[in-house]
Amino acid sequence: MIAAGIKPRDYAVSATRDYVPAGVDLIEERVKEFDPDGNKIVTESGKPVPYDFLIVATGLKLDYDSIPGMDVNQIGKNGMGSVYHSPAGAEATWQAMSQFTQTGGVGLFLRPATEMKCAGAPLKYAFITDDRLRRAGILLCRSGGERGAPSAKALDGKGYKQVYVVVDGFEGDTVKDGEKKNWRLVNGWKNSGLPWSYAPNKAKMYLPQ
Ligand SMILES: Cc1cc2nc3c(=O)[nH]c(=O)nc-3n(C[C@H](O)[C@H](O)[C@H](O)COP(=O)(O)OP(=O)(O)OC[C@H]3O[C@@H](n4cnc5c(N)ncnc54)[C@H](O)[C@@H]3O)c2cc1C
């Protein structure tokens, strides 16, 4: 959610103590030593804590070093991102992704083949990004009259935030002289610098139900 720009960085930060029920003592220290024979653990400050039953749930340790070519310092730079590293890393990933939605290109989305902290996170991220990319660039070419602006407004109401309406004529104003006289080539959408095509690619069309 953070790496997709939907939630702010602090959305993922909370305190364990807020989830501990009444009647449970939370010792906010790391376990330094397990002593199964003596039925006790020892905390980092050297405090022994005896137990009847011990449940160890220390979670998974991220191991970016085992990914060839991965450098966590590159997260958010040169088009690299990661949803797992940290809230700051997720925020930096969103900045990279936000840029990618403007420039386009080839996007590669990877999922660890090993144990992982959330199998769904990389998939969700790929789907959200796909949605963002589909919404990123919508070009409306005015086909005469006043239809462009209301159409853009309707799309904006549906959540499409980058709708371009080219208002300088249909294909373009007519050329006055020369070989291409009367062709609609001046300042139209052909000359707008925005992506356009006579043959929309159906595979790339997004048709909300
Ligand atoms: C980006 C992302 C998205 C996710 N999305 C979802 C989701 O949508 N739905 C879902 O169900 N799950 C999701 N998950 C997975 C979920 O967060 C984890 O499965 C869950 O947090 C694992 O809980 P855990 O208690 O086993 O480990 P952790 O949450 O990692 O907790 C382990 C705890 O042990 C502590 N610890 C470690 N060593 C010591 C020590 N020596 N002494 C004392 N304490 C120690 C750690 O500090 C930590 O607080 C997501 C995870 C990520 C990273």
mmCIF file of C-alpha atoms and ligand atoms in Angstrom:
data_model
loop_
_atom_site.group_PDB
_atom_site.id
_atom_site.type_symbol
_atom_site.label_atom_id
_atom_site.label_comp_id
_atom_site.label_asym_id
_atom_site.label_seq_id
_atom_site.Cartn_x
_atom_site.Cartn_y
_atom_site.Cartn_z
ATOM 1 C CA MET A 1 0.000 0.000 0.000
ATOM 2 C CA ILE A 2 2.864 2.388 0.860
ATOM 3 C CA ALA A 3 4.917 1.402 -2.172
ATOM 4 C CA ALA A 4 1.839 1.976 -4.330
ATOM 5 C CA GLY A 5 1.273 5.491 -2.956
ATOM 6 C CA ILE A 6 -2.052 4.557 -1.337
ATOM 7 C CA LYS A 7 -0.983 4.837 2.308
ATOM 8 C CA PRO A 8 1.585 7.068 4.044
ATOM 9 C CA ARG A 9 4.851 5.686 5.396
ATOM 10 C CA ASP A 10 3.735 5.599 9.057
ATOM 11 C CA TYR A 11 0.719 3.431 8.176
ATOM 12 C CA ALA A 12 2.853 0.308 8.708
ATOM 13 C CA VAL A 13 4.380 1.370 12.016
ATOM 14 C CA SER A 14 2.787 0.363 15.317
ATOM 15 C CA ALA A 15 3.885 -0.694 18.795
ATOM 16 C CA THR A 16 3.732 -4.353 19.873
ATOM 17 C CA ARG A 17 2.553 -3.282 23.321
ATOM 18 C CA ASP A 18 -0.695 -1.965 21.755
ATOM 19 C CA TYR A 19 -1.623 -5.549 20.844
ATOM 20 C CA VAL A 20 -0.770 -7.228 24.156
ATOM 21 C CA PRO A 21 -3.872 -8.220 26.151
ATOM 22 C CA ALA A 22 -4.352 -7.350 29.823
ATOM 23 C CA GLY A 23 -2.708 -9.831 32.197
ATOM 24 C CA VAL A 24 0.305 -10.405 29.949
ATOM 25 C CA ASP A 25 3.707 -9.004 30.901
ATOM 26 C CA LEU A 26 5.621 -7.724 27.887
ATOM 27 C CA ILE A 27 9.386 -7.582 28.401
ATOM 28 C CA GLU A 28 10.662 -5.178 25.761
ATOM 29 C CA GLU A 29 14.085 -6.725 25.350
ATOM 30 C CA ARG A 30 15.759 -9.105 22.950
ATOM 31 C CA VAL A 31 16.368 -12.714 23.946
ATOM 32 C CA LYS A 32 20.087 -13.319 24.077
ATOM 33 C CA GLU A 33 20.222 -16.888 25.312
ATOM 34 C CA PHE A 34 17.974 -19.964 25.332
ATOM 35 C CA ASP A 35 18.468 -22.424 28.182
ATOM 36 C CA PRO A 36 16.088 -25.339 27.474
ATOM 37 C CA ASP A 37 17.690 -27.548 30.136
ATOM 38 C CA GLY A 38 17.183 -24.888 32.794
ATOM 39 C CA ASN A 39 13.728 -23.901 31.418
ATOM 40 C CA LYS A 40 14.708 -20.273 31.097
ATOM 41 C CA ILE A 41 15.779 -17.605 28.617
ATOM 42 C CA VAL A 42 18.182 -14.750 29.273
ATOM 43 C CA THR A 43 17.510 -11.258 27.930
ATOM 44 C CA GLU A 44 20.096 -8.903 26.494
ATOM 45 C CA SER A 45 20.416 -7.066 29.817
ATOM 46 C CA GLY A 46 21.229 -10.423 31.488
ATOM 47 C CA LYS A 47 17.833 -10.925 33.130
ATOM 48 C CA PRO A 48 16.863 -14.639 33.430
ATOM 49 C CA VAL A 49 13.181 -15.389 32.731
ATOM 50 C CA PRO A 50 11.961 -18.862 33.732
ATOM 51 C CA TYR A 51 9.138 -20.626 31.875
ATOM 52 C CA ASP A 52 6.987 -23.746 31.908
ATOM 53 C CA PHE A 53 6.400 -23.687 28.151
ATOM 54 C CA LEU A 54 8.343 -21.697 25.570
ATOM 55 C CA ILE A 55 7.004 -20.689 22.177
ATOM 56 C CA VAL A 56 9.627 -19.179 19.888
ATOM 57 C CA ALA A 57 8.166 -16.882 17.216
ATOM 58 C CA THR A 58 11.026 -14.677 16.103
ATOM 59 C CA GLY A 59 9.751 -14.248 12.550
ATOM 60 C CA LEU A 60 11.695 -14.388 9.319
ATOM 61 C CA LYS A 61 14.951 -12.571 8.732
ATOM 62 C CA LEU A 62 15.200 -10.742 5.433
ATOM 63 C CA ASP A 63 18.258 -11.791 3.444
ATOM 64 C CA TYR A 64 18.682 -9.384 0.556
ATOM 65 C CA ASP A 65 22.334 -10.407 0.191
ATOM 66 C CA SER A 66 21.283 -13.772 -1.190
ATOM 67 C CA ILE A 67 19.642 -12.052 -4.187
ATOM 68 C CA PRO A 68 22.304 -11.686 -6.913
ATOM 69 C CA GLY A 69 22.748 -8.043 -7.880
ATOM 70 C CA MET A 70 20.490 -6.708 -5.127
ATOM 71 C CA ASP A 71 21.650 -3.655 -3.215
ATOM 72 C CA VAL A 72 19.230 -2.244 -0.636
ATOM 73 C CA ASN A 73 20.864 1.176 -1.051
ATOM 74 C CA GLN A 74 19.448 1.191 -4.578
ATOM 75 C CA ILE A 75 15.831 0.851 -3.447
ATOM 76 C CA GLY A 76 13.981 3.794 -4.985
ATOM 77 C CA LYS A 77 16.873 4.538 -7.377
ATOM 78 C CA ASN A 78 17.500 3.490 -10.973
ATOM 79 C CA GLY A 79 14.066 1.939 -11.222
ATOM 80 C CA MET A 80 14.569 -0.572 -8.415
ATOM 81 C CA GLY A 81 12.044 -1.111 -5.665
ATOM 82 C CA SER A 82 11.102 -3.495 -2.882
ATOM 83 C CA VAL A 83 7.943 -3.799 -0.817
ATOM 84 C CA TYR A 84 9.616 -5.717 2.024
ATOM 85 C CA HIS A 85 12.580 -3.671 3.180
ATOM 86 C CA SER A 86 11.065 -0.971 5.412
ATOM 87 C CA PRO A 87 8.441 1.776 5.413
ATOM 88 C CA ALA A 88 11.121 4.182 4.108
ATOM 89 C CA GLY A 89 12.057 1.665 1.384
ATOM 90 C CA ALA A 90 8.403 1.265 0.426
ATOM 91 C CA GLU A 91 8.016 5.028 0.212
ATOM 92 C CA ALA A 92 11.134 5.269 -1.984
ATOM 93 C CA THR A 93 9.702 2.461 -4.130
ATOM 94 C CA TRP A 94 6.534 4.477 -4.615
ATOM 95 C CA GLN A 95 8.609 7.441 -5.832
ATOM 96 C CA ALA A 96 10.295 5.181 -8.397
ATOM 97 C CA MET A 97 6.973 3.632 -9.389
ATOM 98 C CA SER A 98 5.291 7.010 -9.663
ATOM 99 C CA GLN A 99 8.037 8.038 -12.092
ATOM 100 C CA PHE A 100 7.609 4.789 -14.031
ATOM 101 C CA THR A 101 3.905 5.509 -14.543
ATOM 102 C CA GLN A 102 4.948 8.734 -16.264
ATOM 103 C CA THR A 103 7.765 7.383 -18.413
ATOM 104 C CA GLY A 104 6.587 3.839 -19.113
ATOM 105 C CA GLY A 105 8.969 1.053 -20.136
ATOM 106 C CA VAL A 106 9.428 -2.564 -19.195
ATOM 107 C CA GLY A 107 8.493 -3.475 -15.618
ATOM 108 C CA LEU A 108 9.699 -6.671 -13.994
ATOM 109 C CA PHE A 109 7.991 -7.896 -10.844
ATOM 110 C CA LEU A 110 9.619 -10.648 -8.842
ATOM 111 C CA ARG A 111 8.484 -12.857 -5.997
ATOM 112 C CA PRO A 112 10.821 -14.840 -3.745
ATOM 113 C CA ALA A 113 10.876 -18.561 -4.403
ATOM 114 C CA THR A 114 11.731 -19.114 -0.749
ATOM 115 C CA GLU A 115 9.852 -18.609 2.513
ATOM 116 C CA MET A 116 8.710 -15.014 2.652
ATOM 117 C CA LYS A 117 6.978 -12.544 4.912
ATOM 118 C CA CYS A 118 3.939 -12.255 2.677
ATOM 119 C CA ALA A 119 3.291 -14.208 -0.488
ATOM 120 C CA GLY A 120 0.488 -11.868 -1.477
ATOM 121 C CA ALA A 121 2.414 -8.602 -1.152
ATOM 122 C CA PRO A 122 4.407 -8.851 -4.415
ATOM 123 C CA LEU A 123 1.342 -10.045 -6.309
ATOM 124 C CA LYS A 124 -0.834 -7.267 -4.912
ATOM 125 C CA TYR A 125 1.863 -4.788 -5.780
ATOM 126 C CA ALA A 126 2.061 -6.013 -9.377
ATOM 127 C CA PHE A 127 -1.721 -5.755 -9.749
ATOM 128 C CA ILE A 128 -1.962 -2.274 -8.219
ATOM 129 C CA THR A 129 0.878 -1.048 -10.431
ATOM 130 C CA ASP A 130 -0.787 -2.570 -13.469
ATOM 131 C CA ASP A 131 -3.942 -0.637 -12.584
ATOM 132 C CA ARG A 132 -1.990 2.583 -12.057
ATOM 133 C CA LEU A 133 -0.244 2.210 -15.414
ATOM 134 C CA ARG A 134 -3.512 1.615 -17.189
ATOM 135 C CA ARG A 135 -4.921 4.780 -15.658
ATOM 136 C CA ALA A 136 -1.769 6.824 -16.196
ATOM 137 C CA GLY A 137 -2.061 7.948 -19.747
ATOM 138 C CA ILE A 138 -5.443 8.504 -21.331
ATOM 139 C CA LEU A 139 -5.454 10.702 -24.368
ATOM 140 C CA LEU A 140 -8.743 12.021 -25.612
ATOM 141 C CA CYS A 141 -8.730 13.565 -29.037
ATOM 142 C CA ARG A 142 -11.492 16.030 -29.513
ATOM 143 C CA SER A 143 -13.572 14.906 -32.438
ATOM 144 C CA GLY A 144 -15.255 18.235 -32.934
ATOM 145 C CA GLY A 145 -17.787 20.075 -30.814
ATOM 146 C CA GLU A 146 -17.464 20.259 -27.037
ATOM 147 C CA ARG A 147 -17.269 16.541 -26.228
ATOM 148 C CA GLY A 148 -13.685 16.348 -25.039
ATOM 149 C CA ALA A 149 -13.992 18.287 -21.785
ATOM 150 C CA PRO A 150 -17.150 16.523 -20.466
ATOM 151 C CA SER A 151 -15.653 13.135 -21.377
ATOM 152 C CA ALA A 152 -12.455 13.987 -19.507
ATOM 153 C CA LYS A 153 -14.515 15.144 -16.522
ATOM 154 C CA ALA A 154 -16.457 11.870 -16.512
ATOM 155 C CA LEU A 155 -13.206 9.854 -16.565
ATOM 156 C CA ASP A 156 -11.784 12.031 -13.784
ATOM 157 C CA GLY A 157 -14.876 11.215 -11.723
ATOM 158 C CA LYS A 158 -14.082 7.529 -12.212
ATOM 159 C CA GLY A 159 -10.614 8.010 -10.732
ATOM 160 C CA TYR A 160 -8.525 8.490 -13.893
ATOM 161 C CA LYS A 161 -6.201 11.303 -12.917
ATOM 162 C CA GLN A 162 -4.204 11.887 -16.076
ATOM 163 C CA VAL A 163 -6.621 12.506 -18.856
ATOM 164 C CA TYR A 164 -5.375 14.673 -21.667
ATOM 165 C CA VAL A 165 -7.743 16.424 -24.016
ATOM 166 C CA VAL A 166 -6.184 17.863 -27.121
ATOM 167 C CA VAL A 167 -8.270 20.838 -28.131
ATOM 168 C CA ASP A 168 -6.287 22.124 -31.114
ATOM 169 C CA GLY A 169 -8.536 20.847 -33.843
ATOM 170 C CA PHE A 170 -9.164 17.260 -34.849
ATOM 171 C CA GLU A 171 -5.949 15.855 -36.267
ATOM 172 C CA GLY A 172 -4.673 19.391 -36.655
ATOM 173 C CA ASP A 173 -5.457 22.675 -38.341
ATOM 174 C CA THR A 174 -5.215 22.688 -42.104
ATOM 175 C CA VAL A 175 -1.972 23.514 -43.812
ATOM 176 C CA LYS A 176 -2.370 26.691 -45.856
ATOM 177 C CA ASP A 177 0.214 26.216 -48.583
ATOM 178 C CA GLY A 178 2.529 23.752 -50.230
ATOM 179 C CA GLU A 179 2.413 20.073 -50.946
ATOM 180 C CA LYS A 180 0.205 19.319 -47.935
ATOM 181 C CA LYS A 181 -2.249 22.152 -48.397
ATOM 182 C CA ASN A 182 -5.589 21.492 -46.643
ATOM 183 C CA TRP A 183 -4.183 18.575 -44.666
ATOM 184 C CA ARG A 184 -5.056 18.812 -40.964
ATOM 185 C CA LEU A 185 -1.506 18.779 -39.704
ATOM 186 C CA VAL A 186 -0.994 22.004 -37.735
ATOM 187 C CA ASN A 187 -1.065 21.918 -33.915
ATOM 188 C CA GLY A 188 -3.387 18.944 -33.703
ATOM 189 C CA TRP A 189 -3.054 15.848 -31.620
ATOM 190 C CA LYS A 190 -0.589 14.474 -34.104
ATOM 191 C CA ASN A 191 1.718 17.297 -33.097
ATOM 192 C CA SER A 192 0.864 17.253 -29.409
ATOM 193 C CA GLY A 193 3.826 15.112 -28.373
ATOM 194 C CA LEU A 194 1.391 12.828 -26.547
ATOM 195 C CA PRO A 195 1.094 9.141 -27.445
ATOM 196 C CA TRP A 196 -1.628 8.444 -29.989
ATOM 197 C CA SER A 197 -2.495 5.830 -32.521
ATOM 198 C CA TYR A 198 -4.927 5.231 -35.356
ATOM 199 C CA ALA A 199 -5.040 1.612 -34.302
ATOM 200 C CA PRO A 200 -5.632 1.211 -30.561
ATOM 201 C CA ASN A 201 -4.167 -1.984 -29.197
ATOM 202 C CA LYS A 202 -7.082 -3.940 -27.748
ATOM 203 C CA ALA A 203 -4.758 -5.873 -25.480
ATOM 204 C CA LYS A 204 -3.800 -2.597 -23.822
ATOM 205 C CA MET A 205 -7.335 -1.294 -23.440
ATOM 206 C CA TYR A 206 -8.848 -1.001 -20.019
ATOM 207 C CA LEU A 207 -12.580 -1.417 -20.013
ATOM 208 C CA PRO A 208 -13.984 -1.064 -16.485
ATOM 209 C CA GLN A 209 -17.089 -3.154 -15.963
HETATM 210 C C1 LIG B 1 4.924 -6.041 2.903
HETATM 211 C C2 LIG B 1 4.201 -7.113 3.710
HETATM 212 C C3 LIG B 1 2.840 -7.266 3.532
HETATM 213 C C4 LIG B 1 2.153 -8.236 4.262
HETATM 214 N N1 LIG B 1 0.803 -8.358 4.070
HETATM 215 C C5 LIG B 1 0.124 -9.293 4.765
HETATM 216 C C6 LIG B 1 -1.293 -9.416 4.644
HETATM 217 O O1 LIG B 1 -1.922 -8.657 3.892
HETATM 218 N N2 LIG B 1 -1.927 -10.389 5.339
HETATM 219 C C7 LIG B 1 -1.247 -11.255 6.185
HETATM 220 O O2 LIG B 1 -1.875 -12.103 6.822
HETATM 221 N N3 LIG B 1 0.093 -11.137 6.327
HETATM 222 C C8 LIG B 1 0.791 -10.188 5.650
HETATM 223 N N4 LIG B 1 2.133 -10.086 5.811
HETATM 224 C C9 LIG B 1 2.813 -11.114 6.599
HETATM 225 C C10 LIG B 1 2.744 -10.884 8.077
HETATM 226 O O3 LIG B 1 3.154 -9.562 8.382
HETATM 227 C C11 LIG B 1 3.676 -11.920 8.718
HETATM 228 O O4 LIG B 1 3.288 -13.203 8.302
HETATM 229 C C12 LIG B 1 3.594 -11.860 10.213
HETATM 230 O O5 LIG B 1 3.971 -10.569 10.657
HETATM 231 C C13 LIG B 1 4.520 -12.891 10.821
HETATM 232 O O6 LIG B 1 4.370 -12.796 12.206
HETATM 233 P P1 LIG B 1 5.421 -13.382 13.185
HETATM 234 O O7 LIG B 1 4.970 -13.040 14.570
HETATM 235 O O8 LIG B 1 5.695 -14.813 12.865
HETATM 236 O O9 LIG B 1 6.791 -12.619 12.862
HETATM 237 P P2 LIG B 1 7.139 -11.061 12.979
HETATM 238 O O10 LIG B 1 5.964 -10.182 12.704
HETATM 239 O O11 LIG B 1 8.376 -10.887 12.151
HETATM 240 O O12 LIG B 1 7.491 -10.900 14.528
HETATM 241 C C14 LIG B 1 8.651 -11.500 15.084
HETATM 242 C C15 LIG B 1 9.021 -10.661 16.272
HETATM 243 O O13 LIG B 1 10.078 -11.310 16.974
HETATM 244 C C16 LIG B 1 10.986 -10.332 17.385
HETATM 245 N N5 LIG B 1 12.288 -10.956 17.633
HETATM 246 C C17 LIG B 1 13.169 -11.483 16.734
HETATM 247 N N6 LIG B 1 14.274 -11.947 17.357
HETATM 248 C C18 LIG B 1 14.075 -11.703 18.673
HETATM 249 C C19 LIG B 1 14.871 -11.936 19.856
HETATM 250 N N7 LIG B 1 16.056 -12.508 19.798
HETATM 251 N N8 LIG B 1 14.375 -11.548 21.046
HETATM 252 C C20 LIG B 1 13.141 -10.968 21.134
HETATM 253 N N9 LIG B 1 12.354 -10.737 20.078
HETATM 254 C C21 LIG B 1 12.823 -11.085 18.859
HETATM 255 C C22 LIG B 1 11.024 -9.340 16.246
HETATM 256 O O14 LIG B 1 11.524 -8.089 16.663
HETATM 257 C C23 LIG B 1 9.537 -9.275 15.898
HETATM 258 O O15 LIG B 1 8.859 -8.298 16.658
HETATM 259 C C24 LIG B 1 2.852 -9.080 5.157
HETATM 260 C C25 LIG B 1 4.236 -8.907 5.333
HETATM 261 C C26 LIG B 1 4.903 -7.938 4.607
HETATM 262 C C27 LIG B 1 6.380 -7.752 4.852
#
